[in-house]
Every structure is written in structure tokens, then in C-alpha cells.
PDB file of C-alpha atoms in Angstrom:
ATOM      1  CA  MET P   1       0.000   0.000   0.000  1.00 92.00           C
ATOM      2  CA  ASP P   2       1.358   3.418  -1.005  1.00 96.00           C
ATOM      3  CA  PHE P   3       0.486   6.694   0.724  1.00 98.00           C
ATOM      4  CA  ARG P   4       0.952   9.817  -1.374  1.00 98.00           C
ATOM      5  CA  VAL P   5       1.028  13.355  -0.033  1.00 98.00           C
ATOM      6  CA  LEU P   6       3.284  15.092  -2.597  1.00 98.00           C
ATOM      7  CA  GLY P   7       0.157  16.213  -4.389  1.00 98.00           C
ATOM      8  CA  PRO P   8      -3.498  15.538  -3.554  1.00 97.00           C
ATOM      9  CA  LEU P   9      -3.790  13.010  -0.740  1.00 98.00           C
ATOM     10  CA  ALA P  10      -4.052   9.518  -2.216  1.00 97.00           C
ATOM     11  CA  VAL P  11      -3.652   5.916  -1.139  1.00 97.00           C
ATOM     12  CA  ARG P  12      -3.076   3.178  -3.672  1.00 96.00           C
ATOM     13  CA  GLU P  13      -3.157  -0.568  -3.203  1.00 93.00           C
ATOM     14  CA  ARG P  14      -1.437  -2.171  -6.156  1.00 87.00           C
ATOM     15  CA  ASP P  15      -2.996  -0.318  -9.117  1.00 86.00           C
ATOM     16  CA  ARG P  16      -6.199   0.676  -7.314  1.00 93.00           C
ATOM     17  CA  ALA P  17      -6.871   4.089  -5.783  1.00 95.00           C
ATOM     18  CA  LEU P  18      -8.724   3.778  -2.488  1.00 96.00           C
ATOM     19  CA  LYS P  19     -11.700   5.993  -1.687  1.00 96.00           C
ATOM     20  CA  LEU P  20     -10.798   8.024   1.382  1.00 97.00           C
ATOM     21  CA  GLY P  21     -14.140   9.598   2.252  1.00 96.00           C
ATOM     22  CA  GLY P  22     -15.099  13.221   2.748  1.00 96.00           C
ATOM     23  CA  TYR P  23     -12.923  16.251   3.380  1.00 97.00           C
ATOM     24  CA  ARG P  24     -12.644  16.028   7.179  1.00 97.00           C
ATOM     25  CA  GLN P  25     -12.062  12.293   7.101  1.00 97.00           C
ATOM     26  CA  GLN P  26      -9.217  12.878   4.658  1.00 98.00           C
ATOM     27  CA  LEU P  27      -7.890  15.606   6.953  1.00 98.00           C
ATOM     28  CA  VAL P  28      -7.767  13.103   9.815  1.00 98.00           C
ATOM     29  CA  LEU P  29      -5.702  10.767   7.647  1.00 98.00           C
ATOM     30  CA  ALA P  30      -3.431  13.615   6.552  1.00 98.00           C
ATOM     31  CA  VAL P  31      -2.720  14.599  10.170  1.00 98.00           C
ATOM     32  CA  LEU P  32      -1.902  10.981  11.010  1.00 97.00           C
ATOM     33  CA  LEU P  33       0.512  10.859   8.052  1.00 97.00           C
ATOM     34  CA  LEU P  34       2.296  13.949   9.345  1.00 96.00           C
ATOM     35  CA  HIS P  35       3.357  11.832  12.319  1.00 95.00           C
ATOM     36  CA  PRO P  36       3.823   8.224  11.153  1.00 93.00           C
ATOM     37  CA  GLN P  37       4.408   5.656  13.878  1.00 92.00           C
ATOM     38  CA  ARG P  38       3.624   8.226  16.593  1.00 94.00           C
ATOM     39  CA  GLU P  39       0.744   8.228  19.045  1.00 95.00           C
ATOM     40  CA  LEU P  40      -1.642  11.140  18.503  1.00 96.00           C
ATOM     41  CA  THR P  41      -4.214  11.824  21.181  1.00 96.00           C
ATOM     42  CA  ALA P  42      -7.854  12.232  20.306  1.00 95.00           C
ATOM     43  CA  ASP P  43      -7.705  15.806  21.628  1.00 95.00           C
ATOM     44  CA  PHE P  44      -4.791  16.603  19.321  1.00 96.00           C
ATOM     45  CA  LEU P  45      -6.643  15.205  16.309  1.00 97.00           C
ATOM     46  CA  ILE P  46      -9.826  17.084  17.209  1.00 97.00           C
ATOM     47  CA  ASP P  47      -7.892  20.361  17.514  1.00 96.00           C
ATOM     48  CA  SER P  48      -6.179  19.689  14.181  1.00 96.00           C
ATOM     49  CA  VAL P  49      -9.407  18.929  12.343  1.00 96.00           C
ATOM     50  CA  TRP P  50     -11.892  21.364  13.921  1.00 96.00           C
ATOM     51  CA  GLY P  51      -9.720  24.053  15.490  1.00 93.00           C
ATOM     52  CA  ASP P  52     -10.711  26.012  18.575  1.00 89.00           C
ATOM     53  CA  GLU P  53     -14.464  25.415  18.290  1.00 91.00           C
ATOM     54  CA  PRO P  54     -15.089  21.705  17.692  1.00 93.00           C
ATOM     55  CA  PRO P  55     -18.686  20.473  17.683  1.00 94.00           C
ATOM     56  CA  ARG P  56     -19.950  18.595  20.739  1.00 94.00           C
ATOM     57  CA  SER P  57     -20.026  15.442  18.654  1.00 96.00           C
ATOM     58  CA  ALA P  58     -16.358  15.767  17.591  1.00 96.00           C
ATOM     59  CA  ARG P  59     -15.118  12.796  19.608  1.00 95.00           C
ATOM     60  CA  LYS P  60     -17.807  10.460  18.289  1.00 96.00           C
ATOM     61  CA  THR P  61     -17.328  11.790  14.770  1.00 97.00           C
ATOM     62  CA  LEU P  62     -13.580  11.171  15.044  1.00 96.00           C
ATOM     63  CA  GLN P  63     -14.272   7.594  16.121  1.00 95.00           C
ATOM     64  CA  ALA P  64     -16.539   7.156  13.095  1.00 97.00           C
ATOM     65  CA  TYR P  65     -13.836   8.505  10.780  1.00 97.00           C
ATOM     66  CA  MET P  66     -11.310   6.086  12.255  1.00 96.00           C
ATOM     67  CA  SER P  67     -13.682   3.169  11.820  1.00 96.00           C
ATOM     68  CA  ARG P  68     -14.252   4.011   8.159  1.00 96.00           C
ATOM     69  CA  LEU P  69     -10.544   4.540   7.488  1.00 97.00           C
ATOM     70  CA  ARG P  70      -9.753   1.189   9.080  1.00 96.00           C
ATOM     71  CA  ARG P  71     -12.241  -0.522   6.795  1.00 95.00           C
ATOM     72  CA  THR P  72     -10.691   1.216   3.794  1.00 96.00           C
ATOM     73  CA  LEU P  73      -7.041   0.700   4.692  1.00 96.00           C
ATOM     74  CA  GLY P  74      -7.353  -2.717   6.283  1.00 92.00           C
ATOM     75  CA  GLU P  75      -6.728  -3.921   9.794  1.00 85.00           C
ATOM     76  CA  GLY P  76      -3.427  -3.018  11.378  1.00 90.00           C
ATOM     77  CA  VAL P  77      -2.732   0.234   9.515  1.00 96.00           C
ATOM     78  CA  ILE P  78      -4.408   2.519  12.055  1.00 96.00           C
ATOM     79  CA  GLY P  79      -3.959   1.331  15.582  1.00 94.00           C
ATOM     80  CA  SER P  80      -5.599   2.407  18.831  1.00 90.00           C
ATOM     81  CA  THR P  81      -3.474   3.301  21.836  1.00 86.00           C
ATOM     82  CA  GLN P  82      -4.375   4.073  25.412  1.00 85.00           C
ATOM     83  CA  ASN P  83      -4.740   7.781  24.643  1.00 86.00           C
ATOM     84  CA  GLY P  84      -5.385   7.958  20.924  1.00 91.00           C
ATOM     85  CA  TYR P  85      -4.326   6.578  17.567  1.00 95.00           C
ATOM     86  CA  THR P  86      -1.265   5.807  15.487  1.00 96.00           C
ATOM     87  CA  ILE P  87      -0.718   5.027  11.816  1.00 97.00           C
ATOM     88  CA  ARG P  88       1.738   2.279  10.944  1.00 95.00           C
ATOM     89  CA  VAL P  89       3.391   3.463   7.731  1.00 94.00           C
ATOM     90  CA  THR P  90       6.995   2.801   6.750  1.00 93.00           C
ATOM     91  CA  SER P  91       9.278   5.152   4.838  1.00 92.00           C
ATOM     92  CA  ALA P  92       8.963   2.864   1.809  1.00 94.00           C
ATOM     93  CA  GLN P  93       5.189   3.424   1.791  1.00 96.00           C
ATOM     94  CA  LEU P  94       5.054   7.226   2.200  1.00 98.00           C
ATOM     95  CA  ASP P  95       6.239   9.334  -0.734  1.00 97.00           C
ATOM     96  CA  SER P  96       7.305  12.338   1.371  1.00 98.00           C
ATOM     97  CA  LEU P  97       9.708  10.153   3.367  1.00 97.00           C
ATOM     98  CA  GLN P  98      11.028   8.571   0.163  1.00 97.00           C
ATOM     99  CA  PHE P  99      11.591  12.053  -1.265  1.00 98.00           C
ATOM    100  CA  GLU P 100      13.533  13.250   1.769  1.00 97.00           C
ATOM    101  CA  ASP P 101      15.672  10.105   1.850  1.00 97.00           C
ATOM    102  CA  LEU P 102      16.597  10.316  -1.850  1.00 98.00           C
ATOM    103  CA  SER P 103      17.305  14.054  -1.605  1.00 97.00           C
ATOM    104  CA  ALA P 104      19.550  13.647   1.448  1.00 97.00           C
ATOM    105  CA  ARG P 105      21.518  10.842  -0.195  1.00 97.00           C
ATOM    106  CA  ALA P 106      21.923  12.945  -3.338  1.00 97.00           C
ATOM    107  CA  THR P 107      23.192  15.958  -1.415  1.00 93.00           C
ATOM    108  CA  ASP P 108      26.008  13.832   0.010  1.00 94.00           C
ATOM    109  CA  LEU P 109      27.040  12.871  -3.553  1.00 96.00           C
ATOM    110  CA  LEU P 110      26.952  16.305  -5.207  1.00 94.00           C
ATOM    111  CA  ARG P 111      30.692  16.954  -5.118  1.00 93.00           C
ATOM    112  CA  SER P 112      32.030  13.436  -5.493  1.00 96.00           C
ATOM    113  CA  ASN P 113      29.499  11.960  -7.918  1.00 98.00           C
ATOM    114  CA  PRO P 114      27.308  14.538  -9.700  1.00 97.00           C
ATOM    115  CA  ALA P 115      25.893  11.913 -12.077  1.00 98.00           C
ATOM    116  CA  GLY P 116      24.752   9.786  -9.149  1.00 98.00           C
ATOM    117  CA  ALA P 117      23.333  12.846  -7.412  1.00 98.00           C
ATOM    118  CA  ALA P 118      21.421  13.886 -10.535  1.00 97.00           C
ATOM    119  CA  ASP P 119      19.924  10.412 -10.845  1.00 98.00           C
ATOM    120  CA  LEU P 120      18.762  10.334  -7.208  1.00 98.00           C
ATOM    121  CA  LEU P 121      17.344  13.852  -7.418  1.00 98.00           C
ATOM    122  CA  GLY P 122      15.503  13.025 -10.623  1.00 97.00           C
ATOM    123  CA  ARG P 123      13.899  10.069  -8.867  1.00 98.00           C
ATOM    124  CA  ALA P 124      13.051  12.208  -5.839  1.00 98.00           C
ATOM    125  CA  LEU P 125      11.448  14.982  -7.872  1.00 98.00           C
ATOM    126  CA  SER P 126       9.470  12.524  -9.989  1.00 98.00           C
ATOM    127  CA  LEU P 127       7.444  11.667  -6.862  1.00 98.00           C
ATOM    128  CA  TRP P 128       5.809  15.098  -6.923  1.00 98.00           C
ATOM    129  CA  ARG P 129       2.298  15.511  -8.337  1.00 97.00           C
ATOM    130  CA  GLY P 130       1.385  19.029  -7.154  1.00 96.00           C
ATOM    131  CA  MET P 131       0.730  20.983  -3.962  1.00 97.00           C
ATOM    132  CA  PRO P 132       1.541  18.800  -0.930  1.00 98.00           C
ATOM    133  CA  PHE P 133      -1.695  17.333   0.454  1.00 98.00           C
ATOM    134  CA  GLY P 134      -3.695  19.102  -2.285  1.00 97.00           C
ATOM    135  CA  ASP P 135      -6.467  21.324  -0.903  1.00 96.00           C
ATOM    136  CA  LEU P 136      -5.726  20.011   2.586  1.00 97.00           C
ATOM    137  CA  GLY P 137      -2.347  21.757   2.406  1.00 96.00           C
ATOM    138  CA  HIS P 138      -4.030  25.079   3.262  1.00 96.00           C
ATOM    139  CA  GLU P 139      -5.360  23.791   6.585  1.00 97.00           C
ATOM    140  CA  ALA P 140      -3.633  25.233   9.663  1.00 96.00           C
ATOM    141  CA  ALA P 141      -2.633  21.760  10.866  1.00 96.00           C
ATOM    142  CA  ILE P 142      -1.070  20.855   7.508  1.00 97.00           C
ATOM    143  CA  GLN P 143       0.271  24.125   6.104  1.00 97.00           C
ATOM    144  CA  PRO P 144       3.633  24.259   7.946  1.00 97.00           C
ATOM    145  CA  GLU P 145       4.573  20.786   6.709  1.00 97.00           C
ATOM    146  CA  ALA P 146       3.312  21.551   3.205  1.00 98.00           C
ATOM    147  CA  GLN P 147       5.490  24.678   3.078  1.00 98.00           C
ATOM    148  CA  ARG P 148       8.497  22.800   4.433  1.00 98.00           C
ATOM    149  CA  LEU P 149       8.133  20.165   1.724  1.00 98.00           C
ATOM    150  CA  LEU P 150       7.793  22.841  -0.967  1.00 98.00           C
ATOM    151  CA  GLU P 151      11.019  24.460   0.229  1.00 98.00           C
ATOM    152  CA  LEU P 152      12.792  21.093   0.176  1.00 98.00           C
ATOM    153  CA  ARG P 153      11.548  20.562  -3.372  1.00 98.00           C
ATOM    154  CA  LEU P 154      13.036  23.892  -4.495  1.00 98.00           C
ATOM    155  CA  SER P 155      16.332  23.044  -2.805  1.00 98.00           C
ATOM    156  CA  SER P 156      16.335  19.683  -4.579  1.00 98.00           C
ATOM    157  CA  ILE P 157      15.748  21.398  -7.920  1.00 98.00           C
ATOM    158  CA  GLU P 158      18.689  23.696  -7.191  1.00 98.00           C
ATOM    159  CA  HIS P 159      20.898  20.727  -6.341  1.00 98.00           C
ATOM    160  CA  ARG P 160      19.809  18.821  -9.435  1.00 98.00           C
ATOM    161  CA  ILE P 161      20.689  21.824 -11.608  1.00 98.00           C
ATOM    162  CA  ASP P 162      24.056  22.103  -9.830  1.00 97.00           C
ATOM    163  CA  ALA P 163      24.732  18.466 -10.706  1.00 98.00           C
ATOM    164  CA  ASP P 164      23.660  18.955 -14.320  1.00 98.00           C
ATOM    165  CA  LEU P 165      25.901  22.025 -14.636  1.00 97.00           C
ATOM    166  CA  GLU P 166      28.831  19.959 -13.386  1.00 97.00           C
ATOM    167  CA  LEU P 167      27.975  17.360 -16.038  1.00 97.00           C
ATOM    168  CA  GLY P 168      28.268  19.950 -18.823  1.00 96.00           C
ATOM    169  CA  GLN P 169      24.556  20.220 -19.582  1.00 97.00           C
ATOM    170  CA  ALA P 170      24.376  24.036 -19.438  1.00 98.00           C
ATOM    171  CA  PRO P 171      22.671  24.606 -22.844  1.00 97.00           C
ATOM    172  CA  ARG P 172      19.838  22.240 -21.939  1.00 97.00           C
ATOM    173  CA  LEU P 173      19.215  24.040 -18.636  1.00 98.00           C
ATOM    174  CA  VAL P 174      18.754  27.586 -19.938  1.00 98.00           C
ATOM    175  CA  GLY P 175      15.070  27.264 -20.815  1.00 97.00           C
ATOM    176  CA  GLU P 176      14.207  25.610 -17.510  1.00 98.00           C
ATOM    177  CA  LEU P 177      16.061  28.261 -15.531  1.00 98.00           C
ATOM    178  CA  GLU P 178      14.407  31.101 -17.449  1.00 98.00           C
ATOM    179  CA  HIS P 179      11.086  29.647 -16.354  1.00 98.00           C
ATOM    180  CA  LEU P 180      12.257  29.194 -12.743  1.00 98.00           C
ATOM    181  CA  VAL P 181      13.410  32.812 -12.338  1.00 97.00           C
ATOM    182  CA  VAL P 182       9.978  33.964 -13.487  1.00 97.00           C
ATOM    183  CA  GLU P 183       8.188  31.550 -11.167  1.00 97.00           C
ATOM    184  CA  HIS P 184      10.487  32.295  -8.193  1.00 97.00           C
ATOM    185  CA  PRO P 185      11.818  35.811  -8.883  1.00 96.00           C
ATOM    186  CA  PHE P 186      13.305  36.437  -5.443  1.00 96.00           C
ATOM    187  CA  ARG P 187      15.246  33.177  -5.214  1.00 96.00           C
ATOM    188  CA  GLU P 188      18.751  34.350  -6.063  1.00 97.00           C
ATOM    189  CA  ARG P 189      20.132  30.864  -6.559  1.00 97.00           C
ATOM    190  CA  PHE P 190      18.065  30.409  -9.714  1.00 98.00           C
ATOM    191  CA  HIS P 191      19.352  33.733 -11.077  1.00 98.00           C
ATOM    192  CA  GLU P 192      22.892  32.610 -10.311  1.00 98.00           C
ATOM    193  CA  GLN P 193      22.379  29.281 -12.049  1.00 98.00           C
ATOM    194  CA  LEU P 194      20.847  30.999 -15.086  1.00 98.00           C
ATOM    195  CA  MET P 195      23.908  33.249 -15.360  1.00 98.00           C
ATOM    196  CA  LEU P 196      26.192  30.206 -15.177  1.00 98.00           C
ATOM    197  CA  ALA P 197      24.167  28.234 -17.711  1.00 98.00           C
ATOM    198  CA  LEU P 198      24.202  31.129 -20.189  1.00 98.00           C
ATOM    199  CA  TYR P 199      27.903  31.798 -19.692  1.00 98.00           C
ATOM    200  CA  ARG P 200      28.862  28.142 -20.113  1.00 97.00           C
ATOM    201  CA  SER P 201      26.719  28.022 -23.247  1.00 97.00           C
ATOM    202  CA  GLY P 202      28.860  30.766 -24.815  1.00 97.00           C
ATOM    203  CA  ARG P 203      26.245  33.464 -24.212  1.00 97.00           C
ATOM    204  CA  GLN P 204      28.278  35.849 -22.051  1.00 97.00           C
ATOM    205  CA  ALA P 205      26.358  39.017 -22.924  1.00 98.00           C
ATOM    206  CA  GLU P 206      23.072  37.339 -22.011  1.00 98.00           C
ATOM    207  CA  ALA P 207      24.603  36.102 -18.759  1.00 98.00           C
ATOM    208  CA  LEU P 208      25.527  39.677 -17.832  1.00 98.00           C
ATOM    209  CA  GLN P 209      22.062  40.856 -18.823  1.00 98.00           C
ATOM    210  CA  ALA P 210      20.537  38.174 -16.577  1.00 98.00           C
ATOM    211  CA  TYR P 211      22.437  39.745 -13.673  1.00 98.00           C
ATOM    212  CA  GLN P 212      21.119  43.210 -14.535  1.00 97.00           C
ATOM    213  CA  ASN P 213      17.594  41.817 -14.719  1.00 97.00           C
ATOM    214  CA  ALA P 214      17.983  40.271 -11.275  1.00 97.00           C
ATOM    215  CA  ARG P 215      19.483  43.458  -9.851  1.00 97.00           C
ATOM    216  CA  ARG P 216      16.657  45.594 -11.212  1.00 96.00           C
ATOM    217  CA  LEU P 217      14.005  43.191  -9.934  1.00 96.00           C
ATOM    218  CA  LEU P 218      15.453  43.004  -6.423  1.00 96.00           C
ATOM    219  CA  GLY P 219      15.853  46.770  -6.274  1.00 96.00           C
ATOM    220  CA  GLU P 220      12.395  47.630  -7.542  1.00 95.00           C
ATOM    221  CA  GLU P 221      10.455  44.970  -5.631  1.00 95.00           C
ATOM    222  CA  LEU P 222      12.431  44.552  -2.401  1.00 95.00           C
ATOM    223  CA  GLY P 223      14.655  47.637  -2.255  1.00 96.00           C
ATOM    224  CA  ILE P 224      17.837  45.550  -1.908  1.00 96.00           C
ATOM    225  CA  GLU P 225      20.998  44.881  -3.855  1.00 95.00           C
ATOM    226  CA  PRO P 226      21.948  41.385  -5.056  1.00 95.00           C
ATOM    227  CA  SER P 227      23.882  39.287  -2.576  1.00 95.00           C
ATOM    228  CA  PRO P 228      27.715  39.454  -2.546  1.00 96.00           C
ATOM    229  CA  ARG P 229      27.768  35.976  -4.108  1.00 95.00           C
ATOM    230  CA  LEU P 230      25.703  37.096  -7.093  1.00 96.00           C
ATOM    231  CA  ARG P 231      27.752  40.307  -7.461  1.00 96.00           C
ATOM    232  CA  ASP P 232      30.985  38.295  -7.385  1.00 97.00           C
ATOM    233  CA  LEU P 233      29.678  36.019 -10.112  1.00 96.00           C
ATOM    234  CA  GLU P 234      28.856  39.017 -12.284  1.00 96.00           C
TER     235      GLU P 234
END
């Protein structure tokens, strides 16, 4: 059974997508998946799902959600403890944990084996399907983890581009980086990588212009100068 949170919440058993119920029932499952193998009290789950003003029936409704999820996921996946519940999911079953493991292993290889790092990062990034947890990612209980995963994804993209630059693939990266600096205009690392990709593709004038574009953007929008690292590269 595979649990997927790097996009809309989904659970697949072999080639079959399981039906996870309504919005709040899915939110219960999402909160459990934020803390695999850990005991979560009923009070914690109620606060996560309903906030500061839960209905009087919240505890019974939570029990009903758990009963339905158990029927869907099978016995043994969601366990009851003395004070609450736990979900028994391994790192091999949860895509967010797979992503973090592959990304960490790749980071260790960046300098010594860029080809190996690029392969691991490609596999890690291929796990993504959209906004972490889908619409649930905007819930207060989920949003911090969703944002953390998004930041890790951007860092992994940066590292994958670093590896590809080391492998001499600069011309192929220019188009992707032009898109990334538009999508993430205040992330200086993408501007830096675009300058490098252009320069190593024999497009020195365009590399210098990319710096001026970044400098103008940062000045007009944030009132700051580029970082010393970006100025040194220029």
C-alpha cells in the first residue's frame, strides 16, 4: 500500500486508488501521516481537524472517521493506543519520506558523484504531483509541513541543476532556468544558475544581462541589492 502526499492526498493498493471519504475524514488521515508511527491523542486530532471550536459530537465523529478509514485501509494500519491513535506506515510506503531520503543521499554525492546525485534527485522529484496534500495543504494543521516540503523541493531542484551544470549540460538548462526565475523571482540561486548556464553556453552578454535583470528586480520589488555571491559572479 502506497500513501501519497506530494500532491493531492491519495492511497493506492497495487494499481487501485482507495476511496478516502469526505474532506474532514481525509484531513484526519493527513494529520496521522504527518506523524507516522507516533501516538496522537484524540484531543490533538480534534484540535487539528476542527480548530478552537469543535462540535460537541467531535469525539464520536472522530471515532466514526477512524472506523471508516480502518475498513478502507485494512486492519493493522491505524492502531488504537491508550490515549489515541497511530498510523503504521513505513518510509517505503510514504512518498514524502522517500523524497527526503533520496534528496539527502543525493546531497552527500553532489561533489564526489554529480551523475549519481542527478539520478537520485531526478527520482526524488518525480514523486511530486502538485501541492503537498492538495487542498488540505491550506489547513492550519497541515500548512507548515506543506510549506516545508515545498522548500525542500526547491532546494532539490537547485541541487539537481548544480549536478547537471557539473555534467556539462548548461545549454539544456537555460530554458528551464528562465522559467524558474519567473516563477520564483526572489530566489537568487536560480538567477545565479541561469547566469552560469548562459555563460557556459557561450552566451556571455546574455549572462551579464541576466544579472542586470535580477538586480533591477530586487531593487524595484524589495529595495535591496543582489547578494555578494551574485555580485561576485557578475
